[in-house]
Coordinates of C-alpha atoms in Angstrom, one line a residue:
Chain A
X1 CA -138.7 -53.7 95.6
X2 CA -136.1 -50.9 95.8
X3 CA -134.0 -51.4 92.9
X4 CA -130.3 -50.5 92.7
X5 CA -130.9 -47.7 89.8
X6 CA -134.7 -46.4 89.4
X7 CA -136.3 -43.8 87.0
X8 CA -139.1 -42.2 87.2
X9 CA -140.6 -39.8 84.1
X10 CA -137.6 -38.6 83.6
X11 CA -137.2 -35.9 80.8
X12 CA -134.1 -34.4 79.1
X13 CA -133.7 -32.1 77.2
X14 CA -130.7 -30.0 75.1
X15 CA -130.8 -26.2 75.9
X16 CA -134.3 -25.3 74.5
X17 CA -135.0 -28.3 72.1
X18 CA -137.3 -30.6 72.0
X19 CA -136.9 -33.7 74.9
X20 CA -134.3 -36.1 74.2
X21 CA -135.8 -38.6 76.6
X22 CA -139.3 -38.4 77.9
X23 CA -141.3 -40.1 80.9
X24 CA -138.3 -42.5 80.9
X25 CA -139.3 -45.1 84.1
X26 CA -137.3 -48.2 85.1
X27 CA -135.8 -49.9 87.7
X28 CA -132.7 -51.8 88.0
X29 CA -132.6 -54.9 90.1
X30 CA -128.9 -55.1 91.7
X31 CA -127.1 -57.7 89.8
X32 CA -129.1 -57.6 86.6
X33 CA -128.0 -57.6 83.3
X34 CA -129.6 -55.4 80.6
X35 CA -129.3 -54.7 77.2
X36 CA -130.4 -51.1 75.8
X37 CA -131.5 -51.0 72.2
X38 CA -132.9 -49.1 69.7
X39 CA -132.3 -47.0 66.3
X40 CA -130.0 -44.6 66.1
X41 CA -130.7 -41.1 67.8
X42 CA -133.2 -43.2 70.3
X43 CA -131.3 -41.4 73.2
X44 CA -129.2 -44.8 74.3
X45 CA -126.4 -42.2 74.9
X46 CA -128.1 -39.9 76.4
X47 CA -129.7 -42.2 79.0
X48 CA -126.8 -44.0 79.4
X49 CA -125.1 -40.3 80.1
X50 CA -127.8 -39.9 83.0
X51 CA -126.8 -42.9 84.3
X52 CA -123.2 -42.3 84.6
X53 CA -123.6 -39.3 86.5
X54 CA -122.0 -37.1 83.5
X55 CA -125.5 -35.3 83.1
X56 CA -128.6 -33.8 85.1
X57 CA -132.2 -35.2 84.0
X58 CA -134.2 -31.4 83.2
X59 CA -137.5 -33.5 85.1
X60 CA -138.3 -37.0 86.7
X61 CA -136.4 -38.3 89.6
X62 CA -133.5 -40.6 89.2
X63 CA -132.5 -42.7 92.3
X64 CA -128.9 -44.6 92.2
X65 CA -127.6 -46.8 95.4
X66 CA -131.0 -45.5 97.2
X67 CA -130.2 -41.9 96.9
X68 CA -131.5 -39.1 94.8
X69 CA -129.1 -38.2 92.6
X70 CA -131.1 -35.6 90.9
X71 CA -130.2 -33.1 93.8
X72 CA -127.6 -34.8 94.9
X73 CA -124.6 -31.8 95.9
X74 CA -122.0 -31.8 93.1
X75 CA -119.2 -32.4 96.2
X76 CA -121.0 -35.7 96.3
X77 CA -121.0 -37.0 92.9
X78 CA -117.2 -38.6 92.3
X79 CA -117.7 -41.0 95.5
X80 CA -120.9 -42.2 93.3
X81 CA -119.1 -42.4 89.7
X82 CA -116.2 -44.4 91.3
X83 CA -118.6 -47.0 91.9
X84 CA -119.2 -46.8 87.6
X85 CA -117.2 -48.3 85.0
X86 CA -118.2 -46.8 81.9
X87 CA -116.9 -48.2 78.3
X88 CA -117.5 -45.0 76.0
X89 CA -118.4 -45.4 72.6
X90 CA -115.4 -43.4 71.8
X91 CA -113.5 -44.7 74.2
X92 CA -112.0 -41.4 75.5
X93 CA -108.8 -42.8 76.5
X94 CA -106.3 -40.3 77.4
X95 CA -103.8 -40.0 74.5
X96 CA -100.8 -39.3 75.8
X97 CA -100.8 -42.5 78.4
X98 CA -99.7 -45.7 78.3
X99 CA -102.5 -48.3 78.2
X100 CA -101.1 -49.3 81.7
X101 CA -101.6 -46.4 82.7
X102 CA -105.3 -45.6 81.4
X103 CA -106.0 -48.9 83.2
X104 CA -104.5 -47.6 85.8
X105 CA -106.3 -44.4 86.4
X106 CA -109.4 -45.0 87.9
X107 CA -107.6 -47.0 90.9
X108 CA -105.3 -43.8 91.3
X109 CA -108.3 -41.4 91.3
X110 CA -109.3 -43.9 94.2
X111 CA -106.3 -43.2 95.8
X112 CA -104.4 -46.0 95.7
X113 CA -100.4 -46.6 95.8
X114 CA -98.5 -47.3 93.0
X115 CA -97.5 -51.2 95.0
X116 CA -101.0 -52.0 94.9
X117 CA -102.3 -50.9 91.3
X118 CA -99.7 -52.8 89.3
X119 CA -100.6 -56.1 89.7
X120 CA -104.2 -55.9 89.2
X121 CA -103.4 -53.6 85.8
X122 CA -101.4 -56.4 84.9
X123 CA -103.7 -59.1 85.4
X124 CA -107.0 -57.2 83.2
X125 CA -104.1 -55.8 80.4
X126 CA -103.1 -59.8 80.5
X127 CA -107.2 -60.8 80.5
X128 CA -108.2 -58.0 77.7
X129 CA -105.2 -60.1 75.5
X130 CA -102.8 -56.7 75.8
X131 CA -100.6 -57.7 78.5
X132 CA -97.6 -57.3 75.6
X133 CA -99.2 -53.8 74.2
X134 CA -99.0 -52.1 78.2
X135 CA -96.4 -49.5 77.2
X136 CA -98.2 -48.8 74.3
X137 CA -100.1 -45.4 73.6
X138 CA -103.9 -45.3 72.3
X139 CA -102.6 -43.6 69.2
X140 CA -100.5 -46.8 68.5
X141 CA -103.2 -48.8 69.4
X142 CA -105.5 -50.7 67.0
X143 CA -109.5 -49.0 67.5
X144 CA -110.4 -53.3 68.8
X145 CA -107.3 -53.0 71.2
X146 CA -108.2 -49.3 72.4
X147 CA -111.8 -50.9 73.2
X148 CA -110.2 -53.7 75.1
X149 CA -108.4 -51.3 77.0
X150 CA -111.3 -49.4 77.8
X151 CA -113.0 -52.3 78.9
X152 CA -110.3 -53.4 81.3
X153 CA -110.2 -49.3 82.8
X154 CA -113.7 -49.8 83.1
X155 CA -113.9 -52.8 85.0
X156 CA -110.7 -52.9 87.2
X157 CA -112.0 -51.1 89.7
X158 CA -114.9 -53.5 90.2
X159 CA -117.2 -51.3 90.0
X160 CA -121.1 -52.0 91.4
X161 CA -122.6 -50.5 88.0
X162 CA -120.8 -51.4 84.4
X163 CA -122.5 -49.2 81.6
X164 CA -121.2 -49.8 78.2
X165 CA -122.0 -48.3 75.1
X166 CA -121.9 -50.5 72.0
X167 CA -118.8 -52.5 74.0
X168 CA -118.1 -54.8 70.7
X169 CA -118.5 -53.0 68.2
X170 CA -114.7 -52.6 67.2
X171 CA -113.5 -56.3 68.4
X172 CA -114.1 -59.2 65.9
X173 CA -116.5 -61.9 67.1
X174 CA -114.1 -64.0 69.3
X175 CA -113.3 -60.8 71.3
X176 CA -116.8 -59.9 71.2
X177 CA -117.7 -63.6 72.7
X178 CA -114.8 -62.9 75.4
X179 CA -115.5 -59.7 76.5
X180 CA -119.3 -61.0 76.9
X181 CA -117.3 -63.3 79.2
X182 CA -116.4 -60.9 81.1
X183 CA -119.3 -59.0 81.7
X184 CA -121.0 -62.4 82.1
X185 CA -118.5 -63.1 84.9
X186 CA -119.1 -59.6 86.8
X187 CA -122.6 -60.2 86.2
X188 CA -121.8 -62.9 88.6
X189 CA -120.0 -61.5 91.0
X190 CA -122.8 -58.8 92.0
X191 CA -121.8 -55.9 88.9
X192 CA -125.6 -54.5 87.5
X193 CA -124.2 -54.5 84.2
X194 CA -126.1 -51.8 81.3
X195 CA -125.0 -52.6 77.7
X196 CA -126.5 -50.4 74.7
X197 CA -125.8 -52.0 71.5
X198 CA -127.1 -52.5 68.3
X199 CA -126.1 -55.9 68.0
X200 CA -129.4 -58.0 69.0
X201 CA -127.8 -61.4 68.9
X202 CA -125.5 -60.7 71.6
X203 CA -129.0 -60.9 73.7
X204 CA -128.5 -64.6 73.1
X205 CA -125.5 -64.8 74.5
X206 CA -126.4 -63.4 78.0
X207 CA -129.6 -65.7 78.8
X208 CA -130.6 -64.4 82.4
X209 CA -130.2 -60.3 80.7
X210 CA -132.8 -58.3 80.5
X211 CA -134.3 -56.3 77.8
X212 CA -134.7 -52.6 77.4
X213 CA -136.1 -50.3 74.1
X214 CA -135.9 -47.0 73.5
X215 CA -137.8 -45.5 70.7
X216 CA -137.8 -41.6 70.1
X217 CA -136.5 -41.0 73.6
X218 CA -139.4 -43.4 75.3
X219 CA -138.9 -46.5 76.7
X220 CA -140.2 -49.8 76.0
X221 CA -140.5 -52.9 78.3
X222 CA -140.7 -55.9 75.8
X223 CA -140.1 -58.1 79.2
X224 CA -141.9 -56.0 81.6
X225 CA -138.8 -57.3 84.2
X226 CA -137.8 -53.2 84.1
X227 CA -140.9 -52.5 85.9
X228 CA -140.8 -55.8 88.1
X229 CA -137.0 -56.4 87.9
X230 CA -136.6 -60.4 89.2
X231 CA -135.2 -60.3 92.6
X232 CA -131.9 -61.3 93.2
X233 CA -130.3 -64.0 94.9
X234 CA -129.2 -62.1 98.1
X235 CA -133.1 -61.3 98.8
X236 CA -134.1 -65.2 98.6
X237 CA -133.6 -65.8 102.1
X238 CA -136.3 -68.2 103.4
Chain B
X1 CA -101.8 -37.7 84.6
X2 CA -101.3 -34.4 82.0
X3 CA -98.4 -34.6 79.4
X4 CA -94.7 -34.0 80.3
X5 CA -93.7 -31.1 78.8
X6 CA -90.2 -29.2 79.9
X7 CA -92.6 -25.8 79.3
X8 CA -96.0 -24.8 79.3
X9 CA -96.1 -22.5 76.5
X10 CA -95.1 -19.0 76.7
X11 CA -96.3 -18.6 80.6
X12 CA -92.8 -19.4 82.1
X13 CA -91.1 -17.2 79.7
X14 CA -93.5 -14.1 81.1
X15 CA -93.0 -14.7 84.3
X16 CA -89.4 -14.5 83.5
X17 CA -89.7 -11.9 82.2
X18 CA -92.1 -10.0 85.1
X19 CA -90.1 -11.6 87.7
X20 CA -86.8 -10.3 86.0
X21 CA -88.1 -6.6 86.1
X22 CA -89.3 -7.2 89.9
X23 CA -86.4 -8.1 91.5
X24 CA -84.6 -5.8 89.3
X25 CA -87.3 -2.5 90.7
X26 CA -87.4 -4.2 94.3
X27 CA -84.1 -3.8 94.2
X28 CA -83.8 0.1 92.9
X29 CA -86.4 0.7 95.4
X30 CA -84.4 -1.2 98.5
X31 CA -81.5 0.9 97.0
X32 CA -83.1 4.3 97.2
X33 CA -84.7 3.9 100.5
X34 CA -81.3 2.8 101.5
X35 CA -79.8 6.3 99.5
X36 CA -82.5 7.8 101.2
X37 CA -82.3 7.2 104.9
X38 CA -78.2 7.5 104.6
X39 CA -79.0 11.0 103.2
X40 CA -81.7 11.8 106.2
X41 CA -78.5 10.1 108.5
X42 CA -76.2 11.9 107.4
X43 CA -77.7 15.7 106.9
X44 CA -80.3 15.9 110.1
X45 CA -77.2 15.6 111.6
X46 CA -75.3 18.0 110.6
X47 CA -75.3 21.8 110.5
X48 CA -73.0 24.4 109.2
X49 CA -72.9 28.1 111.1
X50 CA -71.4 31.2 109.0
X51 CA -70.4 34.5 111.1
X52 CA -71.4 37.1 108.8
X53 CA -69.9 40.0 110.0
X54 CA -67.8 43.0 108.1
X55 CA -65.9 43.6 110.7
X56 CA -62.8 40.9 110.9
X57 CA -62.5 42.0 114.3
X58 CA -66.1 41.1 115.6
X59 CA -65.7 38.1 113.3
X60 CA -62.9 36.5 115.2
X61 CA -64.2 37.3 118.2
X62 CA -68.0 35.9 117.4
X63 CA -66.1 33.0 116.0
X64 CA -64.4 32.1 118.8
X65 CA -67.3 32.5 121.4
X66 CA -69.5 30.5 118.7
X67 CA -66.8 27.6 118.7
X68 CA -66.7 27.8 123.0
X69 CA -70.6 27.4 122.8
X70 CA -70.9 24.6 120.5
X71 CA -68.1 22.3 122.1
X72 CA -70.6 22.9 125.1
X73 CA -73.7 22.0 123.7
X74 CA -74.4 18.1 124.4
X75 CA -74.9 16.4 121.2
X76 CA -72.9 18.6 119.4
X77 CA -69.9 15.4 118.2
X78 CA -68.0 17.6 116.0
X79 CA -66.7 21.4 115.4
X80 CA -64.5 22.2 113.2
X81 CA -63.7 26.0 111.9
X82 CA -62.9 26.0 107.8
X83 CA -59.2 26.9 107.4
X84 CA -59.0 29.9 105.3
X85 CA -56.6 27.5 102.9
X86 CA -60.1 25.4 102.2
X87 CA -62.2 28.0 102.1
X88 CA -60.1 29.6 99.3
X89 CA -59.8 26.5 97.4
X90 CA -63.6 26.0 97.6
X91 CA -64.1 29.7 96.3
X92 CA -61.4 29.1 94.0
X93 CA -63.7 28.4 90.6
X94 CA -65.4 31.9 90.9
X95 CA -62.4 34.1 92.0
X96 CA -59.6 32.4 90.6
X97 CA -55.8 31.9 92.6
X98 CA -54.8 35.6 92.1
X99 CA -56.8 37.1 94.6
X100 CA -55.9 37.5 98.3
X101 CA -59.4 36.3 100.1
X102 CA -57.5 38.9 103.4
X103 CA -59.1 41.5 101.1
X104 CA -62.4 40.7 101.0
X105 CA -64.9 40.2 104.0
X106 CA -65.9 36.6 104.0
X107 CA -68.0 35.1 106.7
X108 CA -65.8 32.7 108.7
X109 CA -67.7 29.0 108.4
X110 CA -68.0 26.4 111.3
X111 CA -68.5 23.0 110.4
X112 CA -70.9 21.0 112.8
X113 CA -72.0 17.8 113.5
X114 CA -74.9 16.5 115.8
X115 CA -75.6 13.2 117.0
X116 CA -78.5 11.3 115.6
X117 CA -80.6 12.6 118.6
X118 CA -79.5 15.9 118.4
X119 CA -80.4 16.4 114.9
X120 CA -84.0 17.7 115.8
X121 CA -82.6 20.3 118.2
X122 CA -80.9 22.5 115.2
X123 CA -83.0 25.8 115.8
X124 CA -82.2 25.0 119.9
X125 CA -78.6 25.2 119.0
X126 CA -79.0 27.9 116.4
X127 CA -80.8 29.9 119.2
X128 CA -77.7 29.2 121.9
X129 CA -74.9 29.7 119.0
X130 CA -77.0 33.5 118.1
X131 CA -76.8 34.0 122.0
X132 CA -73.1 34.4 121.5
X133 CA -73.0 35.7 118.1
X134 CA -75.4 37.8 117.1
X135 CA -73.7 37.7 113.5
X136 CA -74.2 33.6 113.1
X137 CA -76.1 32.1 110.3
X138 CA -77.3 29.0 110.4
X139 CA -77.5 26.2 108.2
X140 CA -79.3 23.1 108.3
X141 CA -78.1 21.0 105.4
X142 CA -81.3 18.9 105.8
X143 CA -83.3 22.0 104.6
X144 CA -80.8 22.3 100.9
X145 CA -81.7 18.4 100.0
X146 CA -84.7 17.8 101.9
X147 CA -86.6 17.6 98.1
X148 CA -84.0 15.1 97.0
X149 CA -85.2 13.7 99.8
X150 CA -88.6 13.5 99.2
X151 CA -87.6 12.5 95.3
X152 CA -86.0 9.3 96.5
X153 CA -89.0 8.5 98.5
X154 CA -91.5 9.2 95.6
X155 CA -89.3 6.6 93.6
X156 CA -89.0 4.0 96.3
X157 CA -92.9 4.0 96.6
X158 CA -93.3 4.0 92.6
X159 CA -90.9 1.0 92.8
X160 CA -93.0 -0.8 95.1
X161 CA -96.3 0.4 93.2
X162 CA -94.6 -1.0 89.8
X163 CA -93.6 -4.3 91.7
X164 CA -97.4 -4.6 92.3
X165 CA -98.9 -4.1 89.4
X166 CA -95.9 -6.7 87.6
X167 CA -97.6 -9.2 90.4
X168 CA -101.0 -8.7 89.5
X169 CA -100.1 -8.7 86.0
X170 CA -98.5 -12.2 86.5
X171 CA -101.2 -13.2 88.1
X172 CA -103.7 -12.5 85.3
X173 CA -101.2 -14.6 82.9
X174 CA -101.6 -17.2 85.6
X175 CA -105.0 -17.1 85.4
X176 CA -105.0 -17.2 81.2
X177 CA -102.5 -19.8 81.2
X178 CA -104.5 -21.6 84.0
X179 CA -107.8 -21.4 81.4
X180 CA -106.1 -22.5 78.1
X181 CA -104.5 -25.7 80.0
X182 CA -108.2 -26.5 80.6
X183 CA -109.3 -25.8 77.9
X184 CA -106.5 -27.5 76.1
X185 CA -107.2 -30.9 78.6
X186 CA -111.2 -30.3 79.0
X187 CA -111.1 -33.6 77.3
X188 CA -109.3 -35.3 80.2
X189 CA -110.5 -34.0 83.2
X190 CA -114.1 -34.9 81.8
X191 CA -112.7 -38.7 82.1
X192 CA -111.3 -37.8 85.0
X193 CA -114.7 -36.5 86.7
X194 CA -116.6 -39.2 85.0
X195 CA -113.7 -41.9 86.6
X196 CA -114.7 -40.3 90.2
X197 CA -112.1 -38.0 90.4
X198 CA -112.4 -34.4 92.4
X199 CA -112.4 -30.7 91.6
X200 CA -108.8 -31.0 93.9
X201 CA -107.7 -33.9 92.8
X202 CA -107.7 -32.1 88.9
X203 CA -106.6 -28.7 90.3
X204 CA -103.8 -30.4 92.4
X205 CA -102.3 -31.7 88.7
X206 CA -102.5 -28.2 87.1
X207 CA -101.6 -26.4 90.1
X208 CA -98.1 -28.5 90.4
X209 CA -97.7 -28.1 86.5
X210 CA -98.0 -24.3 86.7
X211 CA -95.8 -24.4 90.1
X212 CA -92.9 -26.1 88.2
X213 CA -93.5 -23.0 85.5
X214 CA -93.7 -20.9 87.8
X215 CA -90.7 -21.3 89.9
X216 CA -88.7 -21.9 86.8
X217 CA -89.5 -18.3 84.8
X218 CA -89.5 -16.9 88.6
X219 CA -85.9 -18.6 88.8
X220 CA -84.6 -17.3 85.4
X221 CA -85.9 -14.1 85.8
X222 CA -84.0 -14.0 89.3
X223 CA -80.8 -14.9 88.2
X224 CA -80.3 -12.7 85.2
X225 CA -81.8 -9.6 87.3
X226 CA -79.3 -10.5 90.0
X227 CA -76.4 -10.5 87.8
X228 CA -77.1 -7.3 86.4
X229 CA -77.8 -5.9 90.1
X230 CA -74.0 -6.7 91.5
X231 CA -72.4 -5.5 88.0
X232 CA -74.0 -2.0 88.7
X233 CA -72.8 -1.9 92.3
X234 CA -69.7 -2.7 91.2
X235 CA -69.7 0.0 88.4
X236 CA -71.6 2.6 91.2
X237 CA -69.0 1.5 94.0
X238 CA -66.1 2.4 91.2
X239 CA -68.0 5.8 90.4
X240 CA -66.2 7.1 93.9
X241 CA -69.5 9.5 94.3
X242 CA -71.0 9.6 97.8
X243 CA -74.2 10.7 96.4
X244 CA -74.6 8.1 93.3
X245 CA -72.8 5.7 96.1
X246 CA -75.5 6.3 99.2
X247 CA -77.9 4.1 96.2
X248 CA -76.2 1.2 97.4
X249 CA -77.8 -2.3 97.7
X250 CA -78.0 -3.4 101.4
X251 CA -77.3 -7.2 101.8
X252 CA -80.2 -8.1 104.1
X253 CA -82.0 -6.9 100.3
X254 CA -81.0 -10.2 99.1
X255 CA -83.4 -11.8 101.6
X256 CA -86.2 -9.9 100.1
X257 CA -85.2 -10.7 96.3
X258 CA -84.8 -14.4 96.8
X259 CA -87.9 -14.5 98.3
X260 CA -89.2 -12.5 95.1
X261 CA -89.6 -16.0 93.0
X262 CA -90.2 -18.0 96.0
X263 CA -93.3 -15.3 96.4
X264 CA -93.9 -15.3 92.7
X265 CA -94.6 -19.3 92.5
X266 CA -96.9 -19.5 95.6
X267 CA -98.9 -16.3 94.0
X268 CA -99.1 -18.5 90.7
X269 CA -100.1 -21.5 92.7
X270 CA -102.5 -19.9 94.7
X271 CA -104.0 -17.9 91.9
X272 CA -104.2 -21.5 89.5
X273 CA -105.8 -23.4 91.8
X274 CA -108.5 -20.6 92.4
X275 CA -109.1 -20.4 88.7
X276 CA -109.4 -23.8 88.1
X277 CA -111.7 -24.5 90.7
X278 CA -113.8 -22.1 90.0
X279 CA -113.8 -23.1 86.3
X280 CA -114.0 -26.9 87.2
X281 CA -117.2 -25.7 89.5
X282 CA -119.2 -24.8 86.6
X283 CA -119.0 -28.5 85.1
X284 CA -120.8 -31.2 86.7

């Protein structure tokens, strides 16, 4: 089955290092929910950085939303990224906005008026718990509340892909449980959701997610659901 | 989406600067080109023919028959013989007020102007004028400042050649201004890719920022270079010299020097959102 994302032995590599990832193959089912682990320097980053679209794989082939992105035209890549929320590690929120408007910013890169973004910043500002912080810059910002606003960037534009990269690892536990909500609850509305984290009890907390290793740039299928992802719900027609 | 910031670092202040020097050289060069077709106006068309001849006798006559010729001549708009009263105050400052000029033999001097169209047909007229008196001598005054002439043209096209090299120089600190505001926001405009945004949509934000510089040095520049433009015409109009006063300003130059900065902020535009397309090319 065709999944929504699909590796196959893909390599990357730095300039003219040794590979960073090597003979990476998976596939994605639409609508899963999978957790990337591993030590540190395993190339979570880096694979997560191939899926976001914000690097090239140097082999393999690497098909998103049925297409080859791996020579996909560069003219054709921001219609693909706007259907990715990414949560960055560091956060990258642009400094000198308002958390309003870094929420904001990925529905104005879509093109939308200013009538139409406000109340849905509002709403994910009021659901990350920042709805009185909205004026607020990321330098004034504590690093849990700059995570929260990633998140809600991230997510508002309901995107079909959510990657995050180690999403709770600034937020105390009850934040960490709630913004599992939220994932959980996009899981459920269709989102393939991509989490790499170091935090293996958070596994627990997703029941129906999926696991995925990565040791020394290879990966590992502790499930084996990456090479046979489940099917999902839409394809159980009778 | 980039900071708000009154300036952009030192870019609007050079093209202040450059744009305060090109309107200020546009406007020598209008005003030479100006000085220089009034010059080509007024001495093409004009001519003056001297009867050279020792005998007074001849000389009057020759005069006279010269003077009956020219009024004939069709494009001829103006004869006029110099009064002996001029022509001694004009040879005044080499043989002083004691002299009587009856004494010596000085050619008599006819004063001529052509119409514009006549102007080419001096040596026509010269030849008709010798018909009648074989003493005549003429002179073209275009011939005497014909290199001024060709001076005040050299100047207008270095003006023009300066004003060229001042745009291309702007545009190079358009294009280093255009590099170090990526460089100085590489940060965002990798979220901004990685959030789906284009190559325009990016260059669209720098290209209005540099705009707003841009037509504000290209503003400045234009009004102090404007001031000091209608200060010297008033000081050149109160110099009561025709030939310092023929470099006069026309008014239609105006046109051309507000449209200096207008110019000036489309160039930086243009040449901004080349540079950082081409720059935002090379990232994926």
């Amino acid at each position: 089955m065709a999944g929504i994302l699909q590796f196959e032995n893909v390599g990357l590599r730095y300039g003219t290092g040794a590979e960073t990832l090597s003979d990476v193959s998976f596939s994605l089912a639409p609508g899963s929910f999978t957790f990337l682990t591993g030590p540190s320097g395993a190339g979570k980053t880096s694979l997560l950085k191939l899926l976001y679209l914000a690097q090239r794989p140097s082999r393999g082939l690497i098909r998103l939303f049925g297409e080859d992105i791996v020579t996909l035209p560069r003219s054709r890549l921001p219609a693909f990224r706007r259907k990715i929320g990414v949560v960055f590690q560091d956060f990258r929120l642009i400094p000198y906005l308002s958390a309003y408007d870094n929420v904001a910013l990925p529905l104005r890169v879509g093109g939308l008026e200013e009538r139409e973004i406000e109340t849905p910043v509002r709403e994910m500002l009021d659901w990350v718990g920042l709805s009185g912080r909205s004026n607020a810059r990321p330098a004034t910002l504590s690093g849990g509340e700059q995570q929260r606003v990633a998140i809600a960037r991230a997510v508002i534009g309901r995107p079909e892909i959510l990657v995050a990269d180690e999403p709770t690892g600034n937020v105390d536990p009850e934040m960490a449980g709630r913004l599992l909500y939220l994932f959980d609850a996009l899981n459920k509305l269709g989102t393939t959701i991509v989490v790499a984290t170091h935090d293996v009890h958070l596994l627990s907390r997703v029941p129906h997610s999926q696991l995925m290793r990565l040791e020394k740039g290879r990966v590992s299928d502790p499930t084996g659901a990456l090479r046979h992802p489940p099917r999902s719900p839409d394809d159980e027609q009778p | 989406m980039l900071p708000q910031r009154k300036t952009a670092g030192p870019m609007p202040w050079v093209i202040a600067i450059m744009m305060f020097l090109m309107v200020l050289t546009v406007a020598a060069g209008l005003g030479l080109r100006n000085a220089s077709s009034h010059l080509r106006a007024g001495l093409a068309a004009r001519i003056t023919v001297q009867i050279v001849e020792a005998d007074p006798i001849a000389r009057v006559r020759q005069t006279k028959a010269a003077l009956q010729e020219l009024r004939r001549i069709s494009g001829v708009t103006r004869v006029e013989r110099v009064e002996a009263g001029r022509m001694r105050k004009l040879l005044e400052p080499w043989i002083g007020t004691g002299l009587d000029t009856r004494d010596l033999p000085m050619p008599e001097m006819i004063d001529v102007d052509l119409s514009t169209e006549a102007g080419d047909q001096a040596a026509a007229i010269a030849d008709a004028v010798r018909a009648v008196a074989p003493s005549a001598r003429i002179d073209q005054h275009a011939q005497w400042l014909a290199p001024l002439d060709q001076l005040l043209g050299m100047l207008k096209w270095l003006a023009f050649s300066v004003v060229f090299l001042m745009a291309t120089a702007t545009a190079f600190t358009v294009v280093l201004a255009a590099r170090a505001a990526l460089d100085n926001h590489r940060a965002t405009i990798d979220v901004m890719h990685l959030l789906g945004a284009t190559d325009l949509q990016i260059a669209n934000l720098f290209q209005r920022r540099i705009a707003l510089d841009a037509l504000f040095g290209g503003a400045l520049g234009f009004a102090v270079a404007g001031m000091i433009i209608l200060l010297l015409g008033q000081r050149i109009e109160g110099l009561g010299s025709e030939l310092v006063g023929s470099i006069s300003f026309p008014a239609a130059g105006w046109i051309l020097l507000i449209l200096l900065p207008i110019a000036g902020t489309g160039l930086a535009m243009a040449t901004a959102r080349l540079t950082i397309l081409r720059a935002l090319g090379r990232i994926l």
